[in-house]
Coordinates of C-alpha atoms in Angstrom, one line a residue:
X1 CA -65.0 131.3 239.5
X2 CA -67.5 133.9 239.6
X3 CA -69.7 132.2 236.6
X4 CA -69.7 129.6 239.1
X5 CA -70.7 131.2 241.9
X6 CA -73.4 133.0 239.9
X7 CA -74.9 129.8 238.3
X8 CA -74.5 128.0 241.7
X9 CA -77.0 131.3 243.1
X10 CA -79.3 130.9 240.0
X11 CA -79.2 127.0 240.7
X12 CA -80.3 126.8 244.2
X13 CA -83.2 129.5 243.6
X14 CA -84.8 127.2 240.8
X15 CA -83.7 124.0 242.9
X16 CA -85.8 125.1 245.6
X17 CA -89.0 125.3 243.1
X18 CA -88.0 121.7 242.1
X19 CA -87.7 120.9 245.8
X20 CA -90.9 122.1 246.8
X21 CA -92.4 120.5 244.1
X22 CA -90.8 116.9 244.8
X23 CA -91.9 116.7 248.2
X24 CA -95.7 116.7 247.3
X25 CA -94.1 113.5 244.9
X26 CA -92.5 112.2 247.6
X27 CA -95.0 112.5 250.7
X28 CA -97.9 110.9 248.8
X29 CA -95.7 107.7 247.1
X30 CA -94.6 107.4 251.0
X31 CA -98.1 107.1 251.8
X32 CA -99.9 105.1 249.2
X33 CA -97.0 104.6 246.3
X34 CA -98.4 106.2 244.0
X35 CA -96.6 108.8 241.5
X36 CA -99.3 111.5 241.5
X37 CA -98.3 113.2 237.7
X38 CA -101.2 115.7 238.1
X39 CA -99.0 117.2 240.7
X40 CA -97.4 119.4 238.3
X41 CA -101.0 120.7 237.3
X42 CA -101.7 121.6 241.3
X43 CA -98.4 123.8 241.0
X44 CA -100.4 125.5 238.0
X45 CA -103.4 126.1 239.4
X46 CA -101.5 127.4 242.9
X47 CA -99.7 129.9 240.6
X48 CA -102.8 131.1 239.3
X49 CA -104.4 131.7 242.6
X50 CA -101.4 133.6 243.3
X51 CA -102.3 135.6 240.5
X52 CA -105.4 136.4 240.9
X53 CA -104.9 137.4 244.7
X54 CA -102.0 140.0 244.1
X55 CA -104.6 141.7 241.0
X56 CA -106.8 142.1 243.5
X57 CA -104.4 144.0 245.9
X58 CA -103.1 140.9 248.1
X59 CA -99.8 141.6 249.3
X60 CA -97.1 138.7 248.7
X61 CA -97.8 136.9 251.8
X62 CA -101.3 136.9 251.7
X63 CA -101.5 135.5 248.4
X64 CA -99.2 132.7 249.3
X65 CA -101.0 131.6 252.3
X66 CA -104.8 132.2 250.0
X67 CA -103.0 129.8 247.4
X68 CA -101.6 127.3 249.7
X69 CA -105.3 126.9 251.3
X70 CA -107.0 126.9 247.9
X71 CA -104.7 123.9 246.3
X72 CA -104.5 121.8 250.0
X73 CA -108.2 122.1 249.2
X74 CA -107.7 121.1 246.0
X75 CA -105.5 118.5 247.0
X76 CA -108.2 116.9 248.9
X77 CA -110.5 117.1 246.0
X78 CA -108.4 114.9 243.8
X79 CA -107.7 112.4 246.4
X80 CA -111.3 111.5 247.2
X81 CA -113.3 111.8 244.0
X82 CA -110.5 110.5 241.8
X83 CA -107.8 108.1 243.9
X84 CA -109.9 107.0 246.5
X85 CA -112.3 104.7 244.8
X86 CA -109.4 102.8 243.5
X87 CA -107.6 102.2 246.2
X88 CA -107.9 98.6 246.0
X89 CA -107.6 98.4 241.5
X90 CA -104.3 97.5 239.9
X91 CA -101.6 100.6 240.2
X92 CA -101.7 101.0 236.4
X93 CA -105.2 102.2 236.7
X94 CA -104.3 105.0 239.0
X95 CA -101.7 105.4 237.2
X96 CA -103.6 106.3 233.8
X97 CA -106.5 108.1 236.4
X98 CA -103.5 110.4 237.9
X99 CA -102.5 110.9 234.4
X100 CA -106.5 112.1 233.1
X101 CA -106.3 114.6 236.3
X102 CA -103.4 116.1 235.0
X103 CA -104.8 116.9 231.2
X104 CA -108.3 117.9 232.9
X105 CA -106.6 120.4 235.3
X106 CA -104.2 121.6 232.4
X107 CA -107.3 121.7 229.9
X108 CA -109.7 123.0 232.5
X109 CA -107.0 125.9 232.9
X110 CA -107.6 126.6 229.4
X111 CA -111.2 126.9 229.6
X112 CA -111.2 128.8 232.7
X113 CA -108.5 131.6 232.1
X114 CA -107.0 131.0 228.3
X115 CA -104.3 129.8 227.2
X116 CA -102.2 132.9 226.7
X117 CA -99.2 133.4 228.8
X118 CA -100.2 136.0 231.6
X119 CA -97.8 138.6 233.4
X120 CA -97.5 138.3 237.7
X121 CA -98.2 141.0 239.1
X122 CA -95.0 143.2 240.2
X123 CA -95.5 142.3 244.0
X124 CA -92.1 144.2 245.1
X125 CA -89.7 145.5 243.2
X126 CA -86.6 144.4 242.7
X127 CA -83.0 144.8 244.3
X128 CA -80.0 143.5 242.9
X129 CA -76.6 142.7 245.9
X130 CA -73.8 143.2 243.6
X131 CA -70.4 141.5 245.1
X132 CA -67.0 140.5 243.4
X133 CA -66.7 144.0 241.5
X134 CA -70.7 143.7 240.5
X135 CA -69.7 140.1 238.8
X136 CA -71.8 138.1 241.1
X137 CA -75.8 139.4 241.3
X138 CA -78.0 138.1 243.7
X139 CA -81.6 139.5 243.8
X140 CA -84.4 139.9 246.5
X141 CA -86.5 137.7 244.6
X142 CA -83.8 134.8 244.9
X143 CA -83.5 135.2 248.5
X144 CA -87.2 135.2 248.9
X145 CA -87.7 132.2 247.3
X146 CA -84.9 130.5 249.2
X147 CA -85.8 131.6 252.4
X148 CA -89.7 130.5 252.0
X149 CA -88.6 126.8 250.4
X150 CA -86.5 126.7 254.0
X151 CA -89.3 127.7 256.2
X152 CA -91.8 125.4 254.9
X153 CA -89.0 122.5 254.6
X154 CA -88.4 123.6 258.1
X155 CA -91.9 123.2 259.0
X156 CA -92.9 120.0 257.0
X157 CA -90.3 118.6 259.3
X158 CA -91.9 119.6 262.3
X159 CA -94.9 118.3 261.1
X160 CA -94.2 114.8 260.0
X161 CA -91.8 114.5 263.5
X162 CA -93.7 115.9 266.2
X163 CA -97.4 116.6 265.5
X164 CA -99.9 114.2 265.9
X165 CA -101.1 113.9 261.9
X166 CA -97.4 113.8 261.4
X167 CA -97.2 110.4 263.1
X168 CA -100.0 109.2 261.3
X169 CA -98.7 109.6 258.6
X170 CA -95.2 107.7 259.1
X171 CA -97.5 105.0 260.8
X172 CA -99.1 104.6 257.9
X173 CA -96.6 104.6 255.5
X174 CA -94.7 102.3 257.8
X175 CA -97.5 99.7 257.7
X176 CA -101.4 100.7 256.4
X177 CA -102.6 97.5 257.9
X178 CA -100.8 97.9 261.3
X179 CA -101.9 101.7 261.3
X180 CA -105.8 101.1 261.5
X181 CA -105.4 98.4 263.8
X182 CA -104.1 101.4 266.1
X183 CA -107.0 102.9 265.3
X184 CA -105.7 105.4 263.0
X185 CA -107.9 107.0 260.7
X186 CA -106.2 105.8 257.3
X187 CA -108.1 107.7 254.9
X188 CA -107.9 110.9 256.8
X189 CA -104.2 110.5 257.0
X190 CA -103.8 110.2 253.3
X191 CA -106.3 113.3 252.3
X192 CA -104.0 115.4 254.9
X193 CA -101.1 114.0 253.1
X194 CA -102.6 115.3 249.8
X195 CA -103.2 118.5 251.1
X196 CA -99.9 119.3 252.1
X197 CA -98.3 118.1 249.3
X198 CA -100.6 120.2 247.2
X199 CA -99.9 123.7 249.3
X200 CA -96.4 123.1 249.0
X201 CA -96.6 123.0 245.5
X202 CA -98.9 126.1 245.3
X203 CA -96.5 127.8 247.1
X204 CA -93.6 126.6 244.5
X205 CA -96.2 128.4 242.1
X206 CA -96.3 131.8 243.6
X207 CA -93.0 131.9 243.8
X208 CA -92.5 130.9 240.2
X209 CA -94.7 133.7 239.5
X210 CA -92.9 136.4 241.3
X211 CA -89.2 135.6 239.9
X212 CA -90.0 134.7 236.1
X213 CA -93.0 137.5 236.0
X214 CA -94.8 134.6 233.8
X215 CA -97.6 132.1 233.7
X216 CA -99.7 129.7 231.7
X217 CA -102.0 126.7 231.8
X218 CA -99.5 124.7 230.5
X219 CA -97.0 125.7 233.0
X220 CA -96.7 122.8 235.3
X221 CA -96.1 119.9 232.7
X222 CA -92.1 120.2 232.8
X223 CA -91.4 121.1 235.9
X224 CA -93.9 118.5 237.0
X225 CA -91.6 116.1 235.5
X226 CA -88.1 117.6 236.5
X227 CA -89.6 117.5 239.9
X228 CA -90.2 113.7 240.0
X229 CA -86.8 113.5 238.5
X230 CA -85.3 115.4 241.8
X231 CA -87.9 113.2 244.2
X232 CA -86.0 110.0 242.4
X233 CA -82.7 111.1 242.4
X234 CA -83.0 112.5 246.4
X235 CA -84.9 108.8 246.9
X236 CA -88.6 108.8 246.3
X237 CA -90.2 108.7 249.8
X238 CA -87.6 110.3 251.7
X239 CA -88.7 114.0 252.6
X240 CA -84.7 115.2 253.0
X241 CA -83.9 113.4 249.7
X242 CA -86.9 115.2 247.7
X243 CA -85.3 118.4 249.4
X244 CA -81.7 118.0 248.6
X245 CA -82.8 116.3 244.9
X246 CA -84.8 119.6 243.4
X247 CA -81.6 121.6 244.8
X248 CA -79.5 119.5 243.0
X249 CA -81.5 119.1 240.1
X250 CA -81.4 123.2 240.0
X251 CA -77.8 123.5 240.5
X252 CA -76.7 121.0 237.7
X253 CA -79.3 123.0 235.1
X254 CA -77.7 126.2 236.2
X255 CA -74.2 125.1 235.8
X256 CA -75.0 123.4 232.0
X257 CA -77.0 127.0 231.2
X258 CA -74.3 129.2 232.6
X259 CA -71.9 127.0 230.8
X260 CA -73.0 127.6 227.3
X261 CA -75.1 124.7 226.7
X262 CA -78.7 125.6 227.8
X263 CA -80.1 123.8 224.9
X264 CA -79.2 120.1 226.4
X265 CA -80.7 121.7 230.0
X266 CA -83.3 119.6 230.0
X267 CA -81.3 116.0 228.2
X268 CA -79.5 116.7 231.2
X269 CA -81.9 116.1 233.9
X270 CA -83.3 112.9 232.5
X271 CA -79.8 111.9 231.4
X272 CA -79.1 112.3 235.4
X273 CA -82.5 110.0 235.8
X274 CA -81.4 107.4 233.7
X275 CA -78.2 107.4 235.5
X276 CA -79.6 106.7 239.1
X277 CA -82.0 104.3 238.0
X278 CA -78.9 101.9 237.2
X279 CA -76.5 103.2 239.4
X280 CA -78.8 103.4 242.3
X281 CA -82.2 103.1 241.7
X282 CA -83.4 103.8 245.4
X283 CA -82.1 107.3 245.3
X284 CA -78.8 109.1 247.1
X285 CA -80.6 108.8 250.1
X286 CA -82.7 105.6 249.6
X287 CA -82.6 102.0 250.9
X288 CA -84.3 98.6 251.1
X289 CA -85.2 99.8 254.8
X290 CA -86.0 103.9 255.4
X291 CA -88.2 105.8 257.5
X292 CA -90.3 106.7 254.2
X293 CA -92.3 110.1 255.6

């Protein structure tokens, strides 16, 4: 029992990096349908930003907010110089153009900063809860990044539900067409969309950063991926189900790691992919009709 409690501890902390990721997925296929693969790369780039702050004597919450800004910003970037112009072209062409972001962030990473593996700063030091006779270890770091993913889940969802951009963006995922008829700016709704999907993502960086003490260009390519697997399995398009799909995700890893098997961790999360594509293929929390974002 304790293993499992352990695992299940470890599991939600790297769920809630998947989580934050898929919900950048899942916001911008609400909006325009699009799976945005250089998303992974925006996680990359926000952890370096991260890093950079804190060498430069930015506590831990300064550098999260500095990063967040930098990759919303970012997140904007992409969307009008790269996706924009083809909003009207065949989706496999934004498909291969979201795919040619991805390897000229990751490359451009390269360039910019090497491709060694850096070490994140210490930002605090650690402190490990001991319970169960010191079986069961839960650190500061975990709870950090638990309570952050919450927050700014908490706060996406008062976003989308009661702000004004937040209605513009259901609107328009509802019905583009419909949505400028209202007189809703359309393309403005989409770049805020981007940009935060791309913070939240940053964010899922820094924290990265701070519990694995570890980054490098490369970084974002698989847990890019295991993200979109959460963002399907939750139901891509549906904010709750990219939430409770990277926690999930997390949880089911842990369990196979603590369990001896950590060399099929990753077989396992695709294996779970293939498995809701033909059991279910909208997701545990998808259906023909949903409230997308």
């Amino acid at each position: 029992m304790e293993v499992f409690i352990q695992q299940l501890i470890n599991g939600l902390s790297l769920g809630s990096i998947y989580a934050l990721i898929a919900l950048g997925y899942t916001m911008v296929y609400g909006i325009i349908r699009l799976i945005n693969f250089a998303h992974g790369d925006v996680y990359m780039v926000g952890a370096y930003v991260g890093f950079f702050a804190t060498t430069q004597g930015w506590g831990f919450l300064p550098s999260l907010i500095i990063s967040m800004v930098v990759c919303a910003i970012l997140g904007v970037v992409i969307e009008r110089l790269a996706y924009k112009p083809l909003r009207s072209a065949p989706k496999i062409a934004v498909l291969i153009t979201a795919i040619g972001v991805s390897f000229f962030l990751e490359n451009g990473g390269v360039l910019a900063v090497g491709a060694k593996i850096r070490t994140f700063p210490n930002v605090f030091q650690e402190v490990q809860y001991h319970f169960f006779n010191g079986t069961v270890v839960i650190t500061n770091r975990q709870i950090v990044i638990m309570v952050v993913t919450v927050l700014l889940m908490l706060l996406l969802q008062y976003i989308v539900h009661y702000t004004k951009t937040g209605k513009a963006m259901r609107a328009v995922s509802h019905d583009t067409q419909a949505a400028m008829l209202m007189g809703i700016n359309v393309d403005n709704t989409i770049s805020a969309t981007f940009a935060i999907g791309s913070s939240l993502a940053a964010a899922a960086g820094v924290l990265v950063g701070i519990y694995y003490n570890a980054i490098n260009p490369y970084m974002g390519i698989m847990p890019g991926l295991k993200a979109f697997v959460a963002a399907v399995v939750g139901g891509i398009g549906v904010i709750p189900g990219a939430f409770v799909g990277g926690l999930s995700l997390g949880v089911i890893e842990a369990l196979v790691s603590g369990y001896g098997q950590s060399l099929y961790r990753d077989a396992v999360a695709f294996a779970l992919l293939i498995i809701i594509l033909i059991v279910k293929p909208s997701g545990l929390f998808g259906s023909n009709v949903r409230e997308k974002v």
